[in-house]
Coordinates of C-alpha atoms in Angstrom, one line a residue:
Chain A
X24 CA -19.0 -25.7 -18.7
X25 CA -16.0 -27.6 -20.1
X26 CA -16.5 -25.9 -23.4
X27 CA -15.9 -22.6 -21.6
X28 CA -12.6 -23.7 -20.0
X29 CA -10.4 -23.7 -23.1
X30 CA -11.4 -20.2 -24.2
X31 CA -11.0 -19.0 -20.6
X32 CA -7.5 -20.5 -20.4
X33 CA -6.5 -19.0 -23.7
X34 CA -7.9 -15.6 -22.8
X35 CA -6.1 -15.8 -19.5
X36 CA -2.8 -16.5 -21.3
X37 CA -3.4 -13.4 -23.5
X38 CA -3.8 -11.2 -20.4
X39 CA -1.1 -13.1 -18.6
X40 CA 1.4 -12.1 -21.2
X41 CA 0.7 -8.4 -20.4
X42 CA 1.0 -9.2 -16.7
X43 CA 4.4 -10.8 -17.5
X44 CA 5.6 -7.7 -19.4
X45 CA 4.6 -5.4 -16.5
X46 CA 6.3 -7.8 -14.0
X47 CA 9.4 -8.0 -16.2
X48 CA 10.1 -4.4 -15.5
X49 CA 9.4 -4.7 -11.8
X50 CA 11.6 -7.8 -11.5
X51 CA 14.4 -6.2 -13.4
X52 CA 14.4 -3.3 -11.0
X53 CA 14.3 -5.7 -8.0
X54 CA 16.9 -8.0 -9.3
X55 CA 19.5 -5.3 -9.8
X56 CA 18.6 -2.5 -7.4
X57 CA 17.2 -4.9 -4.8
X58 CA 14.3 -2.5 -4.2
X59 CA 10.5 -2.9 -4.6
X60 CA 9.1 -0.2 -6.8
X61 CA 5.6 0.5 -5.5
X62 CA 5.1 3.2 -8.1
X63 CA 5.3 0.7 -10.9
X64 CA 1.5 0.6 -11.4
X65 CA 1.2 4.3 -11.3
X66 CA 3.8 4.6 -14.1
X67 CA 1.7 2.1 -16.1
X68 CA -1.3 4.4 -15.5
X69 CA 0.6 7.4 -16.6
X70 CA 1.8 5.6 -19.8
X71 CA -1.8 4.6 -20.5
X72 CA -2.8 8.2 -20.3
X73 CA 0.1 9.2 -22.5
X74 CA -1.0 6.7 -25.2
X75 CA -4.6 7.8 -24.7
X76 CA -3.9 11.5 -25.2
X77 CA -1.7 10.8 -28.2
X78 CA -4.6 8.9 -29.8
X79 CA -7.2 11.5 -28.8
X80 CA -5.4 14.7 -29.8
X81 CA -3.0 13.6 -32.6
X82 CA -4.8 10.5 -33.7
X83 CA -1.8 8.3 -33.2
X84 CA -2.6 4.6 -33.0
X85 CA -1.7 3.2 -29.6
X86 CA 0.6 0.6 -31.1
X87 CA 2.4 3.3 -33.0
X88 CA 2.4 5.5 -30.0
X89 CA 4.8 3.0 -28.4
X90 CA 7.6 4.6 -30.5
X91 CA 7.1 7.8 -28.6
X92 CA 5.9 6.6 -25.2
X93 CA 8.5 3.9 -24.6
X94 CA 11.6 6.2 -25.0
X95 CA 9.9 8.9 -23.0
X96 CA 9.2 6.6 -20.1
X97 CA 12.7 5.2 -20.3
X98 CA 13.9 8.8 -19.6
X99 CA 11.3 9.3 -16.9
X100 CA 12.3 6.1 -15.1
X101 CA 16.0 7.1 -15.4
X102 CA 15.3 10.6 -14.0
X103 CA 13.1 9.3 -11.2
X104 CA 15.8 6.9 -9.9
X105 CA 18.5 9.6 -10.2
X106 CA 16.6 12.6 -8.8
X107 CA 14.0 11.2 -6.4
X108 CA 14.4 7.6 -5.3
X109 CA 18.1 7.2 -4.8
X110 CA 18.7 10.6 -3.0
X111 CA 15.5 10.5 -0.9
X112 CA 15.7 6.9 0.4
X113 CA 19.1 7.5 2.1
X114 CA 20.1 3.9 1.3
X115 CA 17.5 2.1 3.4
X116 CA 15.5 -0.7 1.8
X117 CA 12.4 0.1 3.9
X118 CA 12.6 3.7 2.9
X119 CA 12.7 2.9 -0.8
X120 CA 9.4 1.1 -0.4
X121 CA 8.0 4.1 1.4
X122 CA 9.4 6.6 -1.1
X123 CA 8.0 4.7 -4.0
X124 CA 4.7 4.4 -2.2
X125 CA 4.7 8.2 -1.8
X126 CA 5.6 8.6 -5.4
X127 CA 2.6 6.5 -6.4
X128 CA 0.3 8.6 -4.2
X129 CA 1.6 11.7 -5.8
X130 CA 1.2 10.4 -9.4
X131 CA -2.3 8.8 -8.8
X132 CA -3.8 11.8 -7.0
X133 CA -2.4 14.3 -9.5
X134 CA -3.9 12.2 -12.3
X135 CA -7.2 12.2 -10.4
X136 CA -7.0 16.0 -10.0
X137 CA -6.1 16.8 -13.7
X138 CA -7.9 14.0 -15.5
X139 CA -10.8 13.2 -13.1
X140 CA -11.9 9.7 -12.3
X141 CA -13.7 9.2 -15.6
X142 CA -13.1 5.9 -17.3
X143 CA -11.6 6.5 -20.7
X144 CA -11.2 4.2 -23.7
X145 CA -9.8 4.5 -27.2
X146 CA -11.9 3.4 -30.1
X147 CA -9.6 1.5 -32.5
X148 CA -11.8 -0.2 -35.1
X149 CA -9.8 -3.5 -35.4
X150 CA -9.1 -4.0 -31.7
X151 CA -12.2 -6.2 -31.1
X152 CA -11.9 -8.3 -34.3
X153 CA -11.7 -11.9 -33.3
X154 CA -9.2 -14.6 -34.2
X155 CA -10.0 -18.2 -34.0
X156 CA -7.4 -20.3 -32.2
X157 CA -8.1 -24.0 -31.4
X158 CA -11.8 -23.4 -31.8
X159 CA -11.8 -20.5 -29.3
X160 CA -12.4 -16.9 -30.4
X161 CA -9.8 -14.5 -29.1
X162 CA -9.8 -10.7 -29.3
X163 CA -7.2 -9.5 -31.9
X164 CA -5.9 -6.8 -29.6
X165 CA -5.2 -9.3 -26.9
X166 CA -3.4 -11.6 -29.4
X167 CA -1.2 -8.8 -30.5
X168 CA -0.4 -8.0 -26.9
X169 CA 0.5 -11.6 -26.2
X170 CA 2.8 -12.0 -29.2
X171 CA 4.5 -8.6 -28.5
X172 CA 5.0 -9.3 -24.8
X173 CA 6.7 -12.6 -25.6
X174 CA 8.9 -11.0 -28.3
X175 CA 9.9 -8.2 -25.8
X176 CA 10.7 -10.8 -23.1
X177 CA 13.0 -12.5 -25.6
X178 CA 14.7 -9.3 -26.7
X179 CA 15.2 -8.3 -23.0
X180 CA 16.9 -11.7 -22.4
X181 CA 19.2 -11.1 -25.5
X182 CA 20.0 -7.6 -24.2
X183 CA 20.9 -8.9 -20.8
X184 CA 23.1 -11.7 -22.0
X185 CA 24.6 -10.4 -25.3
X186 CA 25.3 -6.7 -24.8
X187 CA 28.0 -4.8 -22.8
X188 CA 25.3 -2.8 -20.9
X189 CA 23.5 -6.1 -20.1
X190 CA 26.7 -7.5 -18.7
X191 CA 27.3 -4.4 -16.6
X192 CA 23.8 -4.6 -15.2
X193 CA 24.3 -8.3 -14.3
X194 CA 27.6 -7.4 -12.7
X195 CA 26.1 -4.7 -10.6
X196 CA 23.3 -7.0 -9.6
X197 CA 25.7 -9.6 -8.3
X198 CA 28.5 -7.6 -6.8
X199 CA 28.0 -3.9 -6.5
X200 CA 31.3 -3.1 -4.9
X201 CA 33.3 -5.3 -7.4
X202 CA 31.5 -3.7 -10.3
X203 CA 32.4 -0.3 -9.0
X204 CA 36.1 -1.3 -8.7
X205 CA 36.3 -2.4 -12.3
X206 CA 35.0 1.0 -13.4
X207 CA 31.2 0.5 -13.9
X208 CA 29.2 3.6 -13.0
X209 CA 26.8 2.0 -10.5
X210 CA 24.5 5.0 -10.1
X211 CA 24.1 5.2 -13.9
X212 CA 23.6 1.5 -14.3
X213 CA 20.9 1.6 -11.5
X214 CA 19.1 4.4 -13.3
X215 CA 19.4 2.6 -16.7
X216 CA 17.7 -0.4 -15.1
X217 CA 15.0 1.7 -13.6
X218 CA 14.5 3.3 -17.0
X219 CA 14.3 -0.1 -18.7
X220 CA 11.8 -1.3 -16.1
X221 CA 9.7 1.8 -16.8
X222 CA 10.0 1.3 -20.5
X223 CA 8.6 -2.2 -20.2
X224 CA 5.6 -0.9 -18.3
X225 CA 5.1 1.8 -21.0
X226 CA 5.1 -0.8 -23.7
X227 CA 2.6 -2.8 -21.8
X228 CA 0.4 0.2 -21.5
X229 CA 0.5 0.7 -25.3
X230 CA -0.4 -2.9 -25.8
X231 CA -3.2 -2.8 -23.2
X232 CA -4.9 0.4 -24.2
X233 CA -6.8 -0.8 -27.4
X234 CA -8.7 -3.5 -25.4
X235 CA -8.6 -1.9 -21.9
X236 CA -9.5 1.4 -20.2
X237 CA -7.7 3.9 -18.2
X238 CA -8.7 5.6 -14.9
X239 CA -6.3 7.2 -12.3
X240 CA -6.9 4.1 -10.1
X241 CA -6.0 1.5 -12.6
X242 CA -2.3 1.4 -11.5
X243 CA -3.1 0.1 -8.1
X244 CA -4.9 -3.0 -9.5
X245 CA -2.0 -3.8 -11.7
X246 CA 0.7 -3.2 -9.1
X247 CA -0.7 -5.9 -6.9
X248 CA -0.8 -8.3 -9.8
X249 CA 2.7 -7.3 -10.7
X250 CA 4.0 -7.9 -7.2
X251 CA 2.3 -11.3 -7.2
X252 CA 3.9 -12.2 -10.5
X253 CA 7.3 -11.1 -9.4
X254 CA 7.2 -12.9 -6.1
X255 CA 5.8 -16.1 -7.6
X256 CA 8.4 -16.1 -10.4
X257 CA 11.2 -15.5 -7.9
X258 CA 12.3 -11.9 -7.2
X259 CA 14.7 -10.8 -9.9
X260 CA 14.1 -13.8 -12.3
X261 CA 13.1 -12.8 -15.9
X262 CA 12.0 -16.3 -17.0
X263 CA 10.1 -16.6 -13.7
X264 CA 8.2 -13.4 -14.3
X265 CA 7.2 -14.7 -17.7
X266 CA 5.9 -18.0 -16.5
X267 CA 4.2 -16.6 -13.4
X268 CA 2.6 -13.9 -15.4
X269 CA 1.0 -16.4 -17.8
X270 CA 0.0 -18.6 -14.9
X271 CA -1.7 -15.7 -13.1
X272 CA -3.6 -14.7 -16.2
X273 CA -5.0 -18.2 -16.3
X274 CA -5.7 -18.3 -12.6
X275 CA -7.6 -15.0 -12.9
X276 CA -9.6 -16.2 -15.9
X277 CA -10.6 -19.5 -14.3
X278 CA -11.3 -17.7 -11.0
X279 CA -13.7 -15.4 -12.8
X280 CA -15.3 -18.4 -14.6
X281 CA -15.9 -20.5 -11.5
X282 CA -16.3 -17.9 -8.7
X283 CA -17.9 -15.1 -10.6
X284 CA -16.8 -11.6 -11.4
X285 CA -16.6 -10.1 -7.9
X286 CA -14.6 -13.0 -6.4
X287 CA -12.5 -13.7 -9.5
X288 CA -9.5 -11.6 -8.6
X289 CA -9.2 -13.3 -5.2
X290 CA -7.3 -16.2 -6.9
X291 CA -4.4 -13.9 -7.6
X292 CA -4.1 -12.7 -4.0
X293 CA -4.5 -16.1 -2.5
X294 CA -1.7 -17.3 -4.8
X295 CA 0.3 -14.3 -3.6
X296 CA -0.1 -15.0 0.0
X297 CA 0.5 -18.7 -0.4
X298 CA 3.7 -18.1 -2.4
X299 CA 5.0 -15.5 0.1
X300 CA 4.3 -17.9 3.0
X301 CA 5.5 -21.2 1.6
X302 CA 8.0 -20.3 -1.1
X303 CA 9.1 -16.6 -0.7
X304 CA 12.0 -17.3 -3.0
X305 CA 9.5 -18.0 -5.8
X306 CA 8.8 -20.9 -8.1
X307 CA 12.1 -20.7 -9.8
X308 CA 14.1 -19.6 -6.8
X309 CA 16.5 -16.7 -6.6
X310 CA 18.8 -16.2 -9.6
X311 CA 20.5 -13.1 -10.9
X312 CA 18.7 -11.4 -13.7
Chain B
X28 CA 4.8 8.0 33.0
X29 CA 6.0 10.1 30.1
X30 CA 9.7 11.0 29.9
X31 CA 10.6 13.9 27.7
X32 CA 14.1 14.3 26.3
X33 CA 14.1 18.0 25.6
X34 CA 12.3 21.3 26.0
X35 CA 11.4 21.0 22.3
X36 CA 9.4 17.9 22.9
X37 CA 7.6 19.4 25.9
X38 CA 6.8 22.4 23.7
X39 CA 5.5 20.2 20.8
X40 CA 3.3 18.1 23.1
X41 CA 2.1 21.3 24.8
X42 CA 1.0 22.8 21.4
X43 CA -1.0 19.6 20.6
X44 CA -2.7 19.5 24.0
X45 CA -3.5 23.2 23.7
X46 CA -5.0 22.7 20.3
X47 CA -7.1 19.7 21.4
X48 CA -8.4 21.9 24.3
X49 CA -8.9 24.9 22.1
X50 CA -11.2 22.8 19.9
X51 CA -13.8 23.1 22.6
X52 CA -13.9 26.9 22.4
X53 CA -13.2 27.4 18.7
X54 CA -16.2 29.1 17.3
X55 CA -16.8 27.0 14.3
X56 CA -18.2 23.5 14.6
X57 CA -16.1 22.6 11.6
X58 CA -13.0 22.4 13.7
X59 CA -14.5 19.8 16.0
X60 CA -15.8 17.7 13.2
X61 CA -12.5 17.8 11.5
X62 CA -10.6 16.9 14.6
X63 CA -12.9 14.0 15.4
X64 CA -12.0 12.5 12.0
X65 CA -8.3 13.1 12.7
X66 CA -8.6 11.4 16.1
X67 CA -10.1 8.2 14.5
X68 CA -7.1 8.1 12.1
X69 CA -4.8 8.8 15.1
X70 CA -6.0 5.5 16.7
X71 CA -5.1 3.4 13.6
X72 CA -1.8 5.4 13.5
X73 CA -1.2 4.4 17.1
X74 CA -2.0 0.8 16.1
X75 CA 0.6 0.8 13.3
X76 CA 3.1 2.4 15.7
X77 CA 3.1 -0.7 17.9
X78 CA 4.4 -3.0 15.2
X79 CA 5.9 -0.5 12.7
X80 CA 7.4 1.8 15.3
X81 CA 8.5 -0.3 18.2
X82 CA 8.9 -3.6 16.4
X83 CA 10.2 -2.4 13.0
X84 CA 7.6 -4.5 11.2
X85 CA 6.4 -2.0 8.6
X86 CA 2.9 -3.0 7.5
X87 CA 1.2 -1.8 4.3
X88 CA -2.1 -3.3 5.1
X89 CA -3.3 -2.1 8.5
X90 CA -6.7 -1.7 6.9
X91 CA -7.0 -5.5 7.4
X92 CA -7.5 -5.0 11.2
X93 CA -9.4 -1.8 10.9
X94 CA -11.9 -3.3 8.5
X95 CA -12.1 -6.6 10.4
X96 CA -13.1 -4.7 13.6
X97 CA -15.6 -2.6 11.8
X98 CA -17.2 -5.5 9.9
X99 CA -17.2 -7.8 13.0
X100 CA -19.2 -5.3 15.0
X101 CA -21.5 -4.3 12.1
X102 CA -22.3 -7.9 11.1
X103 CA -23.2 -8.7 14.8
X104 CA -25.4 -5.6 15.1
X105 CA -27.1 -5.7 11.7
X106 CA -27.4 -9.4 10.9
X107 CA -27.7 -10.9 14.5
X108 CA -29.3 -8.0 16.4
X109 CA -26.5 -8.0 19.0
X110 CA -26.4 -5.0 21.3
X111 CA -23.8 -2.3 20.4
X112 CA -21.7 -2.8 23.5
X113 CA -20.8 -6.4 23.1
X114 CA -20.5 -5.8 19.4
X115 CA -18.0 -3.0 20.1
X116 CA -15.9 -5.4 22.3
X117 CA -16.2 -8.1 19.6
X118 CA -14.8 -5.7 17.0
X119 CA -11.7 -5.1 19.1
X120 CA -11.2 -8.8 19.8
X121 CA -11.7 -9.6 16.1
X122 CA -9.1 -7.0 15.2
X123 CA -6.7 -8.6 17.7
X124 CA -7.3 -12.1 16.3
X125 CA -6.8 -10.9 12.7
X126 CA -3.6 -9.2 13.7
X127 CA -2.4 -12.3 15.5
X128 CA -3.4 -14.5 12.6
X129 CA -1.6 -12.4 10.0
X130 CA 1.4 -12.1 12.3
X131 CA 1.5 -15.8 13.1
X132 CA 1.4 -16.9 9.5
X133 CA 3.9 -14.3 8.3
X134 CA 6.4 -14.8 11.0
X135 CA 6.1 -18.5 11.1
X136 CA 7.6 -18.4 7.6
X137 CA 10.1 -15.8 8.4
X138 CA 8.7 -12.9 6.4
X139 CA 10.2 -9.5 7.1
X140 CA 10.9 -6.1 5.6
X141 CA 9.3 -5.6 2.2
X142 CA 7.9 -9.1 2.1
X143 CA 6.0 -8.5 5.3
X144 CA 4.7 -5.2 4.0
X145 CA 3.5 -6.8 0.8
X146 CA 1.8 -9.8 2.5
X147 CA -0.2 -7.5 4.8
X148 CA -1.3 -5.5 1.8
X149 CA -2.4 -8.7 0.1
X150 CA -4.4 -9.8 3.2
X151 CA -6.2 -6.4 3.2
X152 CA -7.1 -6.9 -0.4
X153 CA -8.4 -10.5 0.1
X154 CA -10.5 -9.2 3.0
X155 CA -11.8 -6.3 0.9
X156 CA -12.8 -8.6 -2.0
X157 CA -14.5 -11.1 0.4
X158 CA -16.4 -8.3 2.2
X159 CA -17.6 -7.0 -1.1
X160 CA -18.7 -10.5 -2.4
X161 CA -20.5 -12.2 0.5
X162 CA -24.1 -11.5 1.5
X163 CA -23.5 -11.5 5.2
X164 CA -21.1 -8.5 4.9
X165 CA -23.7 -6.7 2.8
X166 CA -21.8 -7.5 -0.4
X167 CA -21.3 -4.5 -2.6
X168 CA -23.9 -2.4 -0.7
X169 CA -22.1 -2.3 2.6
X170 CA -23.7 -2.4 6.0
X171 CA -25.9 0.3 7.6
X172 CA -26.6 0.5 11.3
X173 CA -30.1 1.7 12.3
X174 CA -30.0 5.3 13.5
X175 CA -31.0 5.1 17.2
X176 CA -29.0 7.6 19.3
X177 CA -28.3 6.8 22.9
X178 CA -26.0 5.2 25.4
X179 CA -27.4 1.7 24.8
X180 CA -26.6 1.8 21.1
X181 CA -23.3 3.7 21.5
X182 CA -24.5 6.3 19.1
X183 CA -23.7 9.9 20.1
X184 CA -23.8 11.6 16.7
X185 CA -26.3 14.1 17.9
X186 CA -23.9 15.5 20.4
X187 CA -20.7 16.5 18.8
X188 CA -19.0 17.7 22.0
X189 CA -19.7 14.4 23.7
X190 CA -18.4 12.5 20.7
X191 CA -15.2 14.5 20.8
X192 CA -14.7 14.1 24.5
X193 CA -15.2 10.3 24.3
X194 CA -12.7 10.1 21.4
X195 CA -10.2 12.1 23.4
X196 CA -10.6 9.6 26.2
X197 CA -10.1 6.7 23.9
X198 CA -7.0 8.2 22.2
X199 CA -5.6 9.0 25.7
X200 CA -6.3 5.3 26.7
X201 CA -4.5 3.9 23.6
X202 CA -1.6 6.3 24.2
X203 CA -1.4 5.2 27.9
X204 CA -1.2 1.6 26.7
X205 CA 1.4 2.6 24.2
X206 CA 3.4 4.2 26.9
X207 CA 3.1 1.1 29.0
X208 CA 4.3 -1.0 26.1
X209 CA 7.2 1.4 25.6
X210 CA 8.5 1.3 29.2
X211 CA 7.6 -2.4 29.9
X212 CA 9.8 -5.4 29.5
X213 CA 7.7 -6.4 26.6
X214 CA 8.5 -3.1 24.9
X215 CA 12.2 -3.6 25.4
X216 CA 11.9 -7.1 23.8
X217 CA 10.1 -5.6 20.9
X218 CA 12.7 -2.9 20.4
X219 CA 15.4 -5.6 20.7
X220 CA 13.7 -7.5 17.9
X221 CA 13.6 -4.4 15.7
X222 CA 17.3 -3.5 16.3
X223 CA 18.7 -7.0 15.9
X224 CA 16.5 -10.0 15.8
X225 CA 19.3 -12.6 15.8
X226 CA 20.9 -11.0 18.9
X227 CA 17.6 -10.8 20.6
X228 CA 17.0 -14.5 20.0
X229 CA 20.5 -15.4 21.2
X230 CA 19.7 -13.6 24.5
X231 CA 16.8 -15.9 25.0
X232 CA 13.9 -13.8 23.8
X233 CA 11.1 -15.8 22.1
X234 CA 11.1 -13.4 19.2
X235 CA 8.3 -15.2 17.3
X236 CA 6.0 -14.8 20.3
X237 CA 7.0 -11.2 20.9
X238 CA 6.1 -10.3 17.3
X239 CA 2.8 -12.2 17.3
X240 CA 1.7 -10.6 20.6
X241 CA 2.7 -7.2 19.1
X242 CA 0.5 -7.9 16.1
X243 CA -2.3 -8.9 18.3
X244 CA -2.1 -5.6 20.4
X245 CA -1.8 -3.6 17.2
X246 CA -4.8 -5.5 15.8
X247 CA -6.8 -4.7 18.9
X248 CA -6.1 -1.0 18.5
X249 CA -6.8 -1.3 14.8
X250 CA -10.1 -3.0 15.4
X251 CA -10.9 -0.3 17.9
X252 CA -10.4 2.4 15.3
X253 CA -12.7 0.4 12.9
X254 CA -15.5 0.1 15.4
X255 CA -15.2 3.8 16.4
X256 CA -15.5 4.6 12.7
X257 CA -18.6 2.4 12.4
X258 CA -20.3 4.0 15.5
X259 CA -19.5 7.5 14.1
X260 CA -20.8 7.0 10.6
X261 CA -23.2 4.1 11.1
X262 CA -22.3 2.9 7.6
X263 CA -19.3 0.9 6.3
X264 CA -18.3 -0.2 2.9
X265 CA -15.5 -2.6 1.9
X266 CA -13.7 -0.1 -0.3
X267 CA -13.5 2.3 2.5
X268 CA -12.7 0.3 5.6
X269 CA -10.4 -2.2 3.8
X270 CA -9.2 0.5 1.5
X271 CA -5.6 1.4 0.8
X272 CA -6.2 4.9 2.1
X273 CA -6.6 3.6 5.6
X274 CA -3.3 1.6 5.4
X275 CA -1.5 4.6 4.1
X276 CA -2.9 6.9 6.8
X277 CA -1.9 4.3 9.4
X278 CA 1.8 4.6 8.5
X279 CA 2.2 8.2 7.4
X280 CA 1.2 9.7 10.7
X281 CA 3.7 7.8 12.8
X282 CA 6.5 8.2 10.4
X283 CA 6.1 11.9 10.1
X284 CA 5.4 12.4 13.8
X285 CA 8.0 10.0 15.1
X286 CA 7.7 6.2 14.9
X287 CA 8.2 4.3 18.2
X288 CA 7.2 7.3 20.3
X289 CA 4.0 7.7 22.4
X290 CA 3.0 11.2 21.0
X291 CA 4.4 10.9 17.5
X292 CA 1.4 9.1 15.8
X293 CA -1.0 11.7 17.2
X294 CA 1.2 14.6 16.4
X295 CA 1.9 13.4 12.9
X296 CA -1.7 12.6 12.1
X297 CA -3.1 15.9 13.5
X298 CA -0.3 17.9 11.7
X299 CA -1.0 16.2 8.4
X300 CA -4.8 16.6 8.7
X301 CA -4.4 20.3 9.5
X302 CA -2.0 20.7 6.5
X303 CA -4.4 18.7 4.2
X304 CA -7.4 20.7 5.4
X305 CA -5.6 24.0 4.9
X306 CA -4.6 22.9 1.4
X307 CA -8.2 21.9 0.6
X308 CA -9.4 25.3 1.6
X309 CA -6.7 27.1 -0.3
X310 CA -7.3 25.0 -3.4
X311 CA -11.1 25.0 -3.3
X312 CA -11.6 21.3 -2.4
X313 CA -9.6 19.8 -5.1
X314 CA -10.0 16.0 -4.8
X315 CA -6.9 14.0 -3.9
X316 CA -4.6 16.9 -3.5
X317 CA -4.3 16.4 0.3
X318 CA -2.9 13.0 -0.5
X319 CA -0.3 14.5 -2.8
X320 CA 0.7 16.8 0.1
X321 CA 0.9 13.9 2.6
X322 CA 3.1 12.0 0.2
X323 CA 5.5 14.9 -0.3
X324 CA 5.7 15.4 3.5
X325 CA 6.4 11.7 3.8
X326 CA 9.2 11.8 1.3
X327 CA 10.7 14.9 3.0
X328 CA 10.3 13.3 6.4
X329 CA 12.0 10.1 5.3
X330 CA 15.0 12.1 3.9
X331 CA 15.4 14.8 6.5
X332 CA 13.6 13.6 9.7
X333 CA 14.6 10.0 10.4
X334 CA 12.9 10.2 13.8
X335 CA 10.0 12.3 12.7
X336 CA 8.8 15.5 14.4
X337 CA 9.5 14.1 17.9
X338 CA 13.1 13.4 16.9
X339 CA 13.5 16.9 15.5
X340 CA 11.9 18.4 18.7
X341 CA 14.2 16.2 20.7
X342 CA 17.2 18.0 19.4
X343 CA 15.9 21.4 20.5
X344 CA 17.0 22.3 24.1
X345 CA 17.9 18.7 25.2
X346 CA 17.7 18.2 28.9
X347 CA 21.1 16.5 28.9
X348 CA 19.8 13.5 30.8
X349 CA 20.6 10.0 29.9
X350 CA 17.9 8.1 28.0
X351 CA 18.0 9.6 24.5
X352 CA 15.1 11.1 22.7
X353 CA 12.1 9.6 24.4
X354 CA 8.4 10.1 25.1

């Protein structure tokens, strides 16, 4: 059994990096707009389909597809916030949660209608090649996802701390009114944030697709994991999301190893409930993005 | 017992009552079957209404109570051979306990708003995974009651009109209890908690107790909806009774119909089901499209009907009496 633990932990870390990337987008949106985006998982599902169809019809490799899918989803996120979420929620936090829930229902069920519930996968020849790390064999596709997710998390951090837009986002997150007074367009900044969060999820989708599958229901599974990651890491905290994402990947892998396939995911939800109950401000507490 | 604020509300309620009566004489049996399903959903909507409507505690996981009720009754009947009547009661009690348990844990640690919504969702997921993993709950196969129609087994599937009548009585009962909550001291406490919890506590209300009791009542209604579903279909499955579709149905009906009103959850649920059924017919049974429609109605209601259909009707021909939009 102990010989199985190291590979499980490493594989968990690989998956955890993707969880972290998805959660990064969600926590960015929360940290700035102070809203929980329930449609986050549905947007992931949509991006998975986008990458899938690009591969299927145009033969574009999923990793390469990121160049198309990520900007596209940045625009989609920007538009969603501007056209649907902000006007329809009428400024109430509870309503935002409900509006994004409704959005996820629309997206998921339209996907079910147009693309049926069939499970689809892409066949990339190299995706399941293995790499040996510390004596454990890891899937190449997962290793690429791991490295890319960490790089993007670093880039995101640089963007937030080193650029003018990043500074504007941080200003709006801390003091909306004050930011407005010094001439920052809050509505635009909010939408940029939503776009960035959606772009994160789109990139995660491109990294996931070679070693994963897509169905219209796949978003729901991920959105719960993403909520857990965000809450565990501290709502709005980028480093927190990264650490919590990696931790959850390991928890899930070990849960699957010791409790079996059907009960494996329960570790994530138990971690979620315990965090919400005992430490709702998250492992790293509340800090501005 | 009911107090209506306007002619519009009286008219709206009259339409619903007329429809429910008309189902008896409508030629097609399809209408009755469809309305039976809608009434089961109306019970879980009324359950959500107690906490989400009066108490302002919006749950995203009411399937937790629904499924607990259904599974408690099914496990007792299938695994332990308990008679359907005590099992029915046990399902309601189990739902109430689950509601109180989730409420006590969440409110003990001060969860509210979106955090409360998410924790209820997580509880429903944990229960779903457990129910699909353990042998006593039928694991992945679900639980099947033995077909044995009769009063002793609470199985009336052979007589659709009787099933419909019994469901109408149950819904009326739950609505009467809802009305009692609304006009009782407890209901006033609950609304006070919704409007301003700090102020309510400052006035000496034990807000923690009020919220947990509300969750227990809501859980009892939710458990009832679950056992009714079980007795109707004689089969339950973790993905269905703990599924997110139940949790969504529980909150959409009241929000569209009017949260925190007695008639709102029933009106909203029936209206949405009629709309969904109409769309299904028009679009040749396209899967999932009724949920797209529900979601769009939800978004529109959130934006334009803050008090739901009951609130809208309340503005038509107001009686000009004190008490605001009621009923």
